Short mmCIF file of C-alpha atoms in Angstrom, two decimals:
data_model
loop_
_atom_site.label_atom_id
_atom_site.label_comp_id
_atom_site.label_asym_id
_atom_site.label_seq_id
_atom_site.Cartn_x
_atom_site.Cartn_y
_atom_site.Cartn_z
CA UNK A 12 108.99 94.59 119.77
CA UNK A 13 106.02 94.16 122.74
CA UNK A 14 105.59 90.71 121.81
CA UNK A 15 106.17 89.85 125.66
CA UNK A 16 103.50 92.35 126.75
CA UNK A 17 101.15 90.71 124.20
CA UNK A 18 101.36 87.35 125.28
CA UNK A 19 100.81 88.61 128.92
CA UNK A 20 97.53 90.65 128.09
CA UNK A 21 96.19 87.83 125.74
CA UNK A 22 92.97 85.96 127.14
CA UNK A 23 94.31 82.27 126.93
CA UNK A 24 96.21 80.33 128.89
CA UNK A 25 99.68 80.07 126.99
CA UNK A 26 101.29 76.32 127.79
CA UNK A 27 104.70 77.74 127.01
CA UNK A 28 107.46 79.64 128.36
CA UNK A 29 106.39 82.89 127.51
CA UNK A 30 110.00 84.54 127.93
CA UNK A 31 111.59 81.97 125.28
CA UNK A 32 108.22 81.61 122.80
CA UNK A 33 108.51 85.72 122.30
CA UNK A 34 112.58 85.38 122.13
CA UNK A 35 111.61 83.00 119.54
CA UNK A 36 109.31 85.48 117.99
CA UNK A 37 111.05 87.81 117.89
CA UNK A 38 114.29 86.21 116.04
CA UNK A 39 112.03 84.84 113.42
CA UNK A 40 110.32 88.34 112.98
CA UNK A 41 114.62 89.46 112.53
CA UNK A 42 115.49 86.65 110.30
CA UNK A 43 112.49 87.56 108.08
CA UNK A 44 113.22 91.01 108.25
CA UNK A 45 117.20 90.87 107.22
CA UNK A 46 116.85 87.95 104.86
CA UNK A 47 114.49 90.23 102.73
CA UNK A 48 117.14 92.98 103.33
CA UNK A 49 120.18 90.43 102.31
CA UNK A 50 118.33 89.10 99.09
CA UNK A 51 118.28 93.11 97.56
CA UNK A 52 121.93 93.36 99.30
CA UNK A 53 123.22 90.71 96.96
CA UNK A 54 121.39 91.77 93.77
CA UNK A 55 122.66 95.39 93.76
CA UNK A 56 126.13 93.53 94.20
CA UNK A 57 128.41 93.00 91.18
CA UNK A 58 129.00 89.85 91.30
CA UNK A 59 125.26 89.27 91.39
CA UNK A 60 125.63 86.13 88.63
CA UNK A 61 127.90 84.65 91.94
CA UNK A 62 125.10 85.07 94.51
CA UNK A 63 122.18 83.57 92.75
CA UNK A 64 121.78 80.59 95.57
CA UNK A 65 121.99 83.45 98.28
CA UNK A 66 119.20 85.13 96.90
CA UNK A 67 117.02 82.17 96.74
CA UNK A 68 118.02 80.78 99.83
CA UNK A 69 117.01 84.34 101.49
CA UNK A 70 113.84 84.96 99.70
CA UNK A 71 112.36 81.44 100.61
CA UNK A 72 113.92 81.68 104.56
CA UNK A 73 112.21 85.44 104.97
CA UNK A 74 108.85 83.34 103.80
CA UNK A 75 108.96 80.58 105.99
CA UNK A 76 110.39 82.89 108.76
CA UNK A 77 107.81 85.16 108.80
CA UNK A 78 104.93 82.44 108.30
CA UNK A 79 105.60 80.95 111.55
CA UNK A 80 106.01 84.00 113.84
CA UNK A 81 102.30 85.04 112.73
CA UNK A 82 101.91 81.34 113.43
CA UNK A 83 103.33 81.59 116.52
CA UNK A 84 101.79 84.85 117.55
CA UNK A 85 98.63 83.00 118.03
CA UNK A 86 97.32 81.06 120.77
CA UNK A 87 93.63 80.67 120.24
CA UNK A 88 93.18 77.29 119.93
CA UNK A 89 96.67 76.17 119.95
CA UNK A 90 97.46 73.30 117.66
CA UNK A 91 101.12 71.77 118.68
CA UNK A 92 101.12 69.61 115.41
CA UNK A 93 101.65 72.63 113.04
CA UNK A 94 103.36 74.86 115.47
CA UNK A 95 105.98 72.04 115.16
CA UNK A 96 105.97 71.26 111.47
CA UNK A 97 106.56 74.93 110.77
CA UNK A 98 109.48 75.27 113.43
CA UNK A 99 111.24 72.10 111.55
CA UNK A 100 110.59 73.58 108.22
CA UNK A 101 112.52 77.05 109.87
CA UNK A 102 114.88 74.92 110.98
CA UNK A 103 115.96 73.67 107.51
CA UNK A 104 115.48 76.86 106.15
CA UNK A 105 117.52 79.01 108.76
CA UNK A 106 120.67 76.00 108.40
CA UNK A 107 120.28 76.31 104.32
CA UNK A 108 120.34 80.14 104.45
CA UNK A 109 122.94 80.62 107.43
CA UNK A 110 125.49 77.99 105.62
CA UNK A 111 124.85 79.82 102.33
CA UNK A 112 125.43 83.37 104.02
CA UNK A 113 128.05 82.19 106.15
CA UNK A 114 130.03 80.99 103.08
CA UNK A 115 130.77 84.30 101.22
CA UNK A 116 130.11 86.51 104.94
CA UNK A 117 134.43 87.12 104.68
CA UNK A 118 133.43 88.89 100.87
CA UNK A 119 129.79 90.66 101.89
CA UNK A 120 129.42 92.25 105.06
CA UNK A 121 125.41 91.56 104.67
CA UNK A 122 125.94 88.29 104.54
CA UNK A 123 127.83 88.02 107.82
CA UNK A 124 125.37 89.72 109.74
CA UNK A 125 122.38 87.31 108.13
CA UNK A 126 124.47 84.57 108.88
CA UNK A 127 124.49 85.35 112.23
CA UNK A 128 120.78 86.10 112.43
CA UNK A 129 119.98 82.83 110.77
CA UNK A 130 122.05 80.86 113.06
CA UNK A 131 120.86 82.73 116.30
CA UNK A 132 117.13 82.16 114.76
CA UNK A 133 117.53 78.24 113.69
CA UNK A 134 119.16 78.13 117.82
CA UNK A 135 115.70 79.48 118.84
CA UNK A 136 113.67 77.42 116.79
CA UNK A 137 115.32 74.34 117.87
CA UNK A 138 114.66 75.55 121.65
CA UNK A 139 111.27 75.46 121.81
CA UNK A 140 111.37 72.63 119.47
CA UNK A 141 112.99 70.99 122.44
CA UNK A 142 110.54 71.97 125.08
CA UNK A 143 107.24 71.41 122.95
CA UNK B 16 96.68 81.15 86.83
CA UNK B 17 99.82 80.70 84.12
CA UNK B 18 102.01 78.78 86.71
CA UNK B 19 102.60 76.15 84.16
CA UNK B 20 103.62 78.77 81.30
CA UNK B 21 105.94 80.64 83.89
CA UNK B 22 107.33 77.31 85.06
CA UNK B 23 107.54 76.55 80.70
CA UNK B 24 109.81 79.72 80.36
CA UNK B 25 112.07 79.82 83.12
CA UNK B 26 115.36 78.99 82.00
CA UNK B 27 116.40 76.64 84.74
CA UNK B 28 116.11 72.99 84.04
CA UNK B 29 113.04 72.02 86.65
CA UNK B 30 113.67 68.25 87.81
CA UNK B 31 110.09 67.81 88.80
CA UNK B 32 106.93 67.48 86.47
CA UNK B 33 106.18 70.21 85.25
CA UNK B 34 102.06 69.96 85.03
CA UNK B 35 102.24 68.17 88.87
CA UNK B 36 104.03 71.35 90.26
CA UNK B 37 101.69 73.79 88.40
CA UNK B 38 99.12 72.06 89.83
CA UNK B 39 100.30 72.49 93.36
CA UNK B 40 100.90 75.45 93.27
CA UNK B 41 97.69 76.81 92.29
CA UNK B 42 95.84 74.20 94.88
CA UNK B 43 98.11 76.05 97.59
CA UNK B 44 97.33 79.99 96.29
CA UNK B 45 93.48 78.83 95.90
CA UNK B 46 93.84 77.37 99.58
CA UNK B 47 95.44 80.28 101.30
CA UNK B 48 92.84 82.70 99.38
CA UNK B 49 90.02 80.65 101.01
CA UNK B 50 91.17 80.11 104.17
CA UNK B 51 91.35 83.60 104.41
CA UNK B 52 87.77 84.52 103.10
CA UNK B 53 86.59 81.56 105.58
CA UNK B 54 88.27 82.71 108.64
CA UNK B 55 86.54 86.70 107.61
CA UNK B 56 83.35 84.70 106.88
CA UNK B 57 83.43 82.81 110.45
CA UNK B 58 84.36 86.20 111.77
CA UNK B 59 80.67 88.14 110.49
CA UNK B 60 79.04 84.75 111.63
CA UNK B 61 76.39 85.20 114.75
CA UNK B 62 77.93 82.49 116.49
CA UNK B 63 81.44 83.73 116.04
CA UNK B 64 82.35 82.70 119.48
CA UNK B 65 82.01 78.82 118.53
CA UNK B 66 83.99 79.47 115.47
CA UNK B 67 86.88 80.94 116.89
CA UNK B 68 89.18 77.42 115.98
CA UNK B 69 87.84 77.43 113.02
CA UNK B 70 89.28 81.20 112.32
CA UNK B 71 92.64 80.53 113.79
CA UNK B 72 93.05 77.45 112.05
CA UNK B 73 92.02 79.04 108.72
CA UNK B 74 94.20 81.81 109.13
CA UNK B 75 97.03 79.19 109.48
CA UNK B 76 96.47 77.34 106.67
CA UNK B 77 96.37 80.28 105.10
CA UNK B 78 100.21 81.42 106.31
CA UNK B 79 101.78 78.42 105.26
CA UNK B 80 100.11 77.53 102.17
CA UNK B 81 100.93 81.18 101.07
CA UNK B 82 104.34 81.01 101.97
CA UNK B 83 104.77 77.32 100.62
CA UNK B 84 103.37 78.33 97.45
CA UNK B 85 106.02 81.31 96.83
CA UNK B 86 108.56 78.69 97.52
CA UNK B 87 107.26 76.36 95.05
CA UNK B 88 107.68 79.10 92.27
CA UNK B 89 111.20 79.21 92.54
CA UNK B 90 113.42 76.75 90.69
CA UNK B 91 116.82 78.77 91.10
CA UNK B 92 119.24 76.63 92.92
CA UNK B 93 116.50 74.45 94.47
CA UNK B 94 116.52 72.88 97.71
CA UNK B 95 114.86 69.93 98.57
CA UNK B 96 115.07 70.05 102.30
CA UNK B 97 112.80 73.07 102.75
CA UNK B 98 110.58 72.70 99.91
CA UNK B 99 109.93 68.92 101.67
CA UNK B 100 109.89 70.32 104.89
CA UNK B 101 107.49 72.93 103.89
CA UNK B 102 105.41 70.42 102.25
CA UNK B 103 104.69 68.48 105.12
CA UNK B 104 103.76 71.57 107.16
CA UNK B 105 100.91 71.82 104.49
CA UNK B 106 99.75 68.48 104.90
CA UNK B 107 99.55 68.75 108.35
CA UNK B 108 98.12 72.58 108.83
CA UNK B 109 95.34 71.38 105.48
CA UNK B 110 94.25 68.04 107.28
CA UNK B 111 93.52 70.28 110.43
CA UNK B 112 91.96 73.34 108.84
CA UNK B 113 90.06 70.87 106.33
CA UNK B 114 88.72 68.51 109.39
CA UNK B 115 87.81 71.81 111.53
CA UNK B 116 85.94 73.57 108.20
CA UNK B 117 84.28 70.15 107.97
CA UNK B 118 82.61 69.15 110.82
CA UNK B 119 80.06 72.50 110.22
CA UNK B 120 79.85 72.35 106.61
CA UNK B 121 76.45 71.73 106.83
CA UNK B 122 75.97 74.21 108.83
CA UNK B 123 77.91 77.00 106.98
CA UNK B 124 78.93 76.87 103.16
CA UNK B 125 82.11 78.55 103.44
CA UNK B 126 83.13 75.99 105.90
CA UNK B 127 81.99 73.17 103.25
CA UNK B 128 83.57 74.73 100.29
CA UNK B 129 87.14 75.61 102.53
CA UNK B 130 87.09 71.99 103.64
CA UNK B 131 87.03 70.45 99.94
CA UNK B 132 89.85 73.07 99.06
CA UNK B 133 92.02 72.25 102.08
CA UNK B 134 91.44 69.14 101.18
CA UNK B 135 92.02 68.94 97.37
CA UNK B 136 95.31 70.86 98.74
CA UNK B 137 96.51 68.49 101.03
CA UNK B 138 96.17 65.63 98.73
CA UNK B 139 98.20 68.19 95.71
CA UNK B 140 101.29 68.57 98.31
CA UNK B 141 101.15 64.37 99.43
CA UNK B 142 101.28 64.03 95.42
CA UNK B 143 104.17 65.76 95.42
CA UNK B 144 105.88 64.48 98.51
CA UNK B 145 105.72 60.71 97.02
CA UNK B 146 107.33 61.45 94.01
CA UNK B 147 110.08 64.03 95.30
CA UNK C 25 89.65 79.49 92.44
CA UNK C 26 86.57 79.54 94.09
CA UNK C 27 86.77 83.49 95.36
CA UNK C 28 82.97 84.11 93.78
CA UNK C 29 81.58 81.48 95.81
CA UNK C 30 83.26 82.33 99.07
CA UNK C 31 81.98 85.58 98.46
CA UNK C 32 77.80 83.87 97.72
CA UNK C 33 77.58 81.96 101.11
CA UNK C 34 79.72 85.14 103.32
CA UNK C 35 76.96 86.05 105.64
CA UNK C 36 78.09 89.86 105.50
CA UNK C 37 76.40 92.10 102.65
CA UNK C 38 79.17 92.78 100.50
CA UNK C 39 78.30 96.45 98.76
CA UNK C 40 80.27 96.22 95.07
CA UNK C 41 79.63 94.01 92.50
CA UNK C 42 80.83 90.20 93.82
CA UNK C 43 81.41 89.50 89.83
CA UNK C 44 83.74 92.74 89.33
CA UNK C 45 85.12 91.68 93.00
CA UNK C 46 86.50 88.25 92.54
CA UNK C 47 87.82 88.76 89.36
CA UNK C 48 90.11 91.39 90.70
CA UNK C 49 91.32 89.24 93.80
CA UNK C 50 91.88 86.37 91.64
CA UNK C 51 93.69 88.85 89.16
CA UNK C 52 95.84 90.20 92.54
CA UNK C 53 96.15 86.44 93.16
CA UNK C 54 97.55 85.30 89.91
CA UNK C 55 99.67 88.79 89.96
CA UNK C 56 101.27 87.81 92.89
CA UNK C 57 102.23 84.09 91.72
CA UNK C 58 103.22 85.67 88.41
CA UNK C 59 105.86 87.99 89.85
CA UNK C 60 107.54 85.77 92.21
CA UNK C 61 107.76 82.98 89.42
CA UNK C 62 109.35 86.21 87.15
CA UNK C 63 111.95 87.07 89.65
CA UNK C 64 113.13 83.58 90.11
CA UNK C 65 113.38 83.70 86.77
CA UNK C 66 115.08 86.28 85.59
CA UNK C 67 117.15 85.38 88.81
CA UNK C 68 118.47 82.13 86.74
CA UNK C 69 119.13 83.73 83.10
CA UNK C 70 122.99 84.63 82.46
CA UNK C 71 122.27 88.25 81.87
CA UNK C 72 121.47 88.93 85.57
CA UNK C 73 123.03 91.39 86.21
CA UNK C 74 121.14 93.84 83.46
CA UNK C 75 117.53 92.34 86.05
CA UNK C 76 118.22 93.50 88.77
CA UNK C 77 115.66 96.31 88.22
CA UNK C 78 113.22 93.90 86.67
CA UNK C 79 113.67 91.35 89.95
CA UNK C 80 113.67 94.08 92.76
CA UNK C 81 110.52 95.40 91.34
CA UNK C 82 108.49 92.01 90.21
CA UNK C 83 109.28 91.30 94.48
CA UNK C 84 107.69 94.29 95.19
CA UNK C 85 104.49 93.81 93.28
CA UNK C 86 104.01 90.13 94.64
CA UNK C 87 103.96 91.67 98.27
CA UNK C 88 101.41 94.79 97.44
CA UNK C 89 99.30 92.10 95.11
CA UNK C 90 99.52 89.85 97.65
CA UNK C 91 98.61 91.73 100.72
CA UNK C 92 95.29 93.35 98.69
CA UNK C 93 94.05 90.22 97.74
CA UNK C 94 94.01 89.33 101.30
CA UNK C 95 92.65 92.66 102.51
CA UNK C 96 89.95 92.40 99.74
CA UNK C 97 88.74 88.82 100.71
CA UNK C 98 87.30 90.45 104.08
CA UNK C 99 83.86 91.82 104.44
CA UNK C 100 83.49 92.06 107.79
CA UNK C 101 83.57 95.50 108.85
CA UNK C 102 84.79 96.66 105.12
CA UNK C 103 86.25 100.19 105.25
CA UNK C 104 86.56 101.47 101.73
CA UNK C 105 89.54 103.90 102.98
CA UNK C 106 92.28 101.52 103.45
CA UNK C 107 90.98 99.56 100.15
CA UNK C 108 91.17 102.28 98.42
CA UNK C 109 94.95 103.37 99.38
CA UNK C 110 95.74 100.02 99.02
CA UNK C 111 94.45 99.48 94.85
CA UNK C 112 96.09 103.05 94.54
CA UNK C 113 99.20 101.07 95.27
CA UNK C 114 98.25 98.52 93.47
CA UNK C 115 98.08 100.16 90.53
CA UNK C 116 101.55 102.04 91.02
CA UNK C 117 103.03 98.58 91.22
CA UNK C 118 101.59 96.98 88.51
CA UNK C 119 102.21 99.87 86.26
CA UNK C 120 105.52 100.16 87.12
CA UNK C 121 106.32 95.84 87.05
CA UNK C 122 104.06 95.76 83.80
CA UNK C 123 106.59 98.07 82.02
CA UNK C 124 109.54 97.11 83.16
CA UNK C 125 108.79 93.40 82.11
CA UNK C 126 107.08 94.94 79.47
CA UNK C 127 110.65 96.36 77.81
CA UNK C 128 112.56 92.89 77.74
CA UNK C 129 109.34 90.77 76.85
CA UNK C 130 110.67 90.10 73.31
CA UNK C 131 114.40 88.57 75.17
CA UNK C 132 112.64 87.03 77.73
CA UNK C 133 108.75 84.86 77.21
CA UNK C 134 108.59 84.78 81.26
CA UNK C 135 108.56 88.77 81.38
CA UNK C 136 105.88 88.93 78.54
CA UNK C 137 103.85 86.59 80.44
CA UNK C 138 104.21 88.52 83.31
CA UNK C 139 103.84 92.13 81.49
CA UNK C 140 100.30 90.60 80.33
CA UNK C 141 99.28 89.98 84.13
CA UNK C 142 100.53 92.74 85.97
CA UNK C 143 98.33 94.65 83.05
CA UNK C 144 95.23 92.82 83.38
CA UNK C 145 95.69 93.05 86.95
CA UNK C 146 96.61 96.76 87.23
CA UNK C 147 92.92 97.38 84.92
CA UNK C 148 91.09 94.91 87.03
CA UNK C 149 92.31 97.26 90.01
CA UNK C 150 91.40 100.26 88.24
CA UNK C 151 88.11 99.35 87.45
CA UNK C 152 87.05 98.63 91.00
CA UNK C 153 88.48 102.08 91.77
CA UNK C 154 86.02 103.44 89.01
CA UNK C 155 82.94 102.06 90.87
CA UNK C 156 84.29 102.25 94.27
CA UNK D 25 116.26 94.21 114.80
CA UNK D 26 119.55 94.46 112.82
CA UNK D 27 117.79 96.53 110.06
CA UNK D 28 120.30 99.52 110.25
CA UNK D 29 123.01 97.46 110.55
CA UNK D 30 121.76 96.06 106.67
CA UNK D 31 121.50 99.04 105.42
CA UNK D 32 125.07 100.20 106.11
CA UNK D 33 126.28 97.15 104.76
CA UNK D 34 124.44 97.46 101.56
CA UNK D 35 126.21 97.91 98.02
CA UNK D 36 123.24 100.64 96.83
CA UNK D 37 123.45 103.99 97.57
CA UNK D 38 120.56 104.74 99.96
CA UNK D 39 119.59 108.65 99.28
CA UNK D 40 117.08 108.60 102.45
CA UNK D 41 118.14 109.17 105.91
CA UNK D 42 119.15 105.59 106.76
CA UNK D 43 118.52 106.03 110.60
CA UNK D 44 114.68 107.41 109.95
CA UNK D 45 113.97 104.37 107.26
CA UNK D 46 115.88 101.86 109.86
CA UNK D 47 113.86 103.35 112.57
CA UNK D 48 110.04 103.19 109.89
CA UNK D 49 110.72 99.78 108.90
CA UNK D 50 111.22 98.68 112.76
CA UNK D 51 108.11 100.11 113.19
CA UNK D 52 106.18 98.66 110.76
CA UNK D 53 107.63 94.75 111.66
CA UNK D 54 106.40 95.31 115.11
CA UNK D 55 103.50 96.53 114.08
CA UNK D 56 102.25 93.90 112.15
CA UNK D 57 103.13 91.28 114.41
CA UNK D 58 101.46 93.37 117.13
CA UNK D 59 98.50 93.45 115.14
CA UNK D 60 98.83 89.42 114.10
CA UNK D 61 98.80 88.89 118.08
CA UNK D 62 95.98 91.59 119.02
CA UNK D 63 93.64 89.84 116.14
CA UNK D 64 93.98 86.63 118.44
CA UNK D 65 93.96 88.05 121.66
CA UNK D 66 90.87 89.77 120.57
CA UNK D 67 89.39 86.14 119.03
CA UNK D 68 89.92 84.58 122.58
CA UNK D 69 87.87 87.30 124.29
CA UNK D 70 84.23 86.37 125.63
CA UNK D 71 82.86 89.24 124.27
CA UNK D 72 84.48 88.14 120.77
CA UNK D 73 81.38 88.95 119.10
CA UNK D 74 81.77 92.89 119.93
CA UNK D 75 85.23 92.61 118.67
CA UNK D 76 84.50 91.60 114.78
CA UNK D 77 85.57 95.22 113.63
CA UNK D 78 88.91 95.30 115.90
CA UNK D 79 90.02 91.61 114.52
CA UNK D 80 89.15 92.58 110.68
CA UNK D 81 91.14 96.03 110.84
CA UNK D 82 93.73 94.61 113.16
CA UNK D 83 94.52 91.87 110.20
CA UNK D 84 94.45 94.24 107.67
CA UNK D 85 96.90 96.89 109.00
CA UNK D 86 98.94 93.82 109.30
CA UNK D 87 98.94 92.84 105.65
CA UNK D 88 99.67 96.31 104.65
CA UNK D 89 102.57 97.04 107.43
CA UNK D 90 104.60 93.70 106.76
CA UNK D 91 104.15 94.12 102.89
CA UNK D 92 105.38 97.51 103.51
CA UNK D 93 108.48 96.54 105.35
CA UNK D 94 109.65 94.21 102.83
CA UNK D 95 108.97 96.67 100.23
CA UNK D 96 111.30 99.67 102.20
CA UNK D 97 113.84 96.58 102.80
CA UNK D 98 114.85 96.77 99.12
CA UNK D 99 117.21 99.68 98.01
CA UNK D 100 118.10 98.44 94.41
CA UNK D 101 116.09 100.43 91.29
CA UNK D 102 114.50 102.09 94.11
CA UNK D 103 110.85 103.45 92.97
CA UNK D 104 109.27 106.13 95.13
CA UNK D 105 106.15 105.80 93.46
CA UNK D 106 105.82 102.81 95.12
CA UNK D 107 106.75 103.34 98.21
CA UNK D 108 104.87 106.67 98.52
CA UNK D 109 101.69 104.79 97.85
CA UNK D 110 102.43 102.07 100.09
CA UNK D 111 103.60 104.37 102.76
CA UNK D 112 100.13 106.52 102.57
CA UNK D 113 98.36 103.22 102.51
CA UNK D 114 99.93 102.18 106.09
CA UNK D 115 99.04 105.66 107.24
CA UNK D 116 95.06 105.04 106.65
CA UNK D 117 95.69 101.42 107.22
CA UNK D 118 97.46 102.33 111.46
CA UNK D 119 95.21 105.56 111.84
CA UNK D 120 92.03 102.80 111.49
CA UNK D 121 93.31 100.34 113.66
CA UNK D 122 95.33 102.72 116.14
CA UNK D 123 91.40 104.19 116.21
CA UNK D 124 89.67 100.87 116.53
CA UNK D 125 91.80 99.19 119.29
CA UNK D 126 92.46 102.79 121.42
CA UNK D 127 88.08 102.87 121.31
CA UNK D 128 88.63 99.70 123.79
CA UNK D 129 91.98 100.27 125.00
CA UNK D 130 90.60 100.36 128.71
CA UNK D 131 88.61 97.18 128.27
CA UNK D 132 91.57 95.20 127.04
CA UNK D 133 95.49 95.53 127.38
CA UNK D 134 96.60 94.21 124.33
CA UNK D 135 94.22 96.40 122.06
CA UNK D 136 96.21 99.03 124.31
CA UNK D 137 99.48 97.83 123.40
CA UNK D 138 98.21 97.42 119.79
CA UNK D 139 96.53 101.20 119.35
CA UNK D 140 100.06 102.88 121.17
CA UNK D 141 101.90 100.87 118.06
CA UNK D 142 99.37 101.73 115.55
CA UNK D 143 99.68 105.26 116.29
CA UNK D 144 103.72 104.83 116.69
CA UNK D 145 103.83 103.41 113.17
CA UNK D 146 101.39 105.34 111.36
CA UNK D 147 104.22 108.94 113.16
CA UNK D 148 106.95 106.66 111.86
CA UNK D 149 105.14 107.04 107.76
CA UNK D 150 104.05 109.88 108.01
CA UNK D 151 107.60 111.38 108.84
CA UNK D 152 109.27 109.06 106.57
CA UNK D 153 106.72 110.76 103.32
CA UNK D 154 107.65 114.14 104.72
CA UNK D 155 110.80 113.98 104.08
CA UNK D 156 110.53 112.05 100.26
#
């Protein structure tokens, strides 16, 4: 990912910590990426009937994931009031999916490793939450 | 759009109305369609360079309505956090894009017809916030 | 949806027919909405397990509908080559969602529903094609 | 990007060369964020007005690239119809924009950045077809 480089070519002034807003790009970018991945993981499983709230919990945290990194990708005209509304809404959706993933991760190895990507991605969010 | 007749057949038992959730739904696909014909329209514009807000803002809206909308259509093991959380990063991203869009809507007619739908939208997702 | 009328006050020349136009994005709009609302869906029914194919590939027509109806809401710049690839694919997923729904519409009224749209939408694609 | 990771933890056999799709499906979720930031870079530019063409393709090969990677996330009732289609799509989709942003690349850094990842991406397809 040159999300770094971007932000230090782009024509605005960025008000934020450029390091930690593309650290926090680039984990929702991830979380997007292997909540998609998780969701098919779990329906190919057989105990699919088992993993219905995984699958729902991953499909709706790889939409608001990915939402707010193009959100966040942008700084033209920066508007700190949705930037922050979409960060709490990742928030909730990174806890609801890591806790759900986290639950069966000893039974699914896929759901281990999107545990841990939700959890390092909700961290992030909740960084620049605390900066903003 | 047969949101309601989808929402009709799912087998799920759907705590919410019905008709109210259709209707959101559709005011949230209709808003991120024309938030993104808006921001293209600003964008072929001659004075694209004092519409450049207006763009980003549209192509916002446009991100989280879209990805609140997908949300909204599923009712397996539903969540109330994010879908609330979500909601209120509608309002908030549809009261900006609908107050940038209108104040040149009499300049530009995609501007005045965005502004009514971000607006229509915003009041669909605070209709649905009171009653959740 | 108020696609036509975006389309009437864009201040590019759009080429193709703005009737034949809109009706297709708001077909690849309503697609889109369809197919997510199926795979939730199907997602809650106790035969699961025999959806998976049904589910994987109703998620992969919302994301090519999706991403064409955006693409085809610009007319700045238009380039008829990545269009064109992109109804091609269109059409590949609707055929292939429209059938697979299509062959458990009679067990299930959500996959009939969505059968009908990824049909409609898959002609309303091909047509554009024809005059493209 | 824990994408390979995913796939070695998934319960589907995966007949393509799991390194090459990790490695296309990398590429294509940095390219469309690239491409989400390079649209706004290019928005905040003075000479925004000569960079209508760069901002329309640049969001474009974005839609197509991040529906793309979702789609080559899934591995259950894999269809290579599909993904063929999609795949060629990205290919016209990164050679227009790799094109478009490398015709200013020594004007501006981040269309630069962009056209080396458009070009990256579109190798990363085109390698990935060859072999399906």
């Amino acid at each position: 990912m040159r999300t770094l480089e971007m932000m230090e070519t782009h024509p605005a002034r960025i008000t934020v910590d450029t390091a930690l807003l593309s650290r926090v790009i680039d984990s929702l970018v991830e979380c997007a990426q292997t909540c998609t991945a998780c969701a098919d993981a779990c329906l190919s499983e057989d105990m699919v009937a088992d993993l219905r709230d995984c699958i729902r919990t991953n499909l709706d945290c790889a939409d608001v994931c990915g939402a707010t990194a193009r959100v966040l990708g942008r700084h033209t005209a920066y508007d700190g009031n949705v930037v922050r509304a979409l960060l709490e809404a990742c928030v909730v959706a990174c806890r609801t999916c890591g806790d759900e993933c986290g639950s069966h991760a000893e039974m699914h190895a896929h759901c281990r490793v999107c545990a841990e990507v939700c959890r390092a991605c909700r961290a992030a969010c909740e960084e620049l939450l605390a900066v903003m």
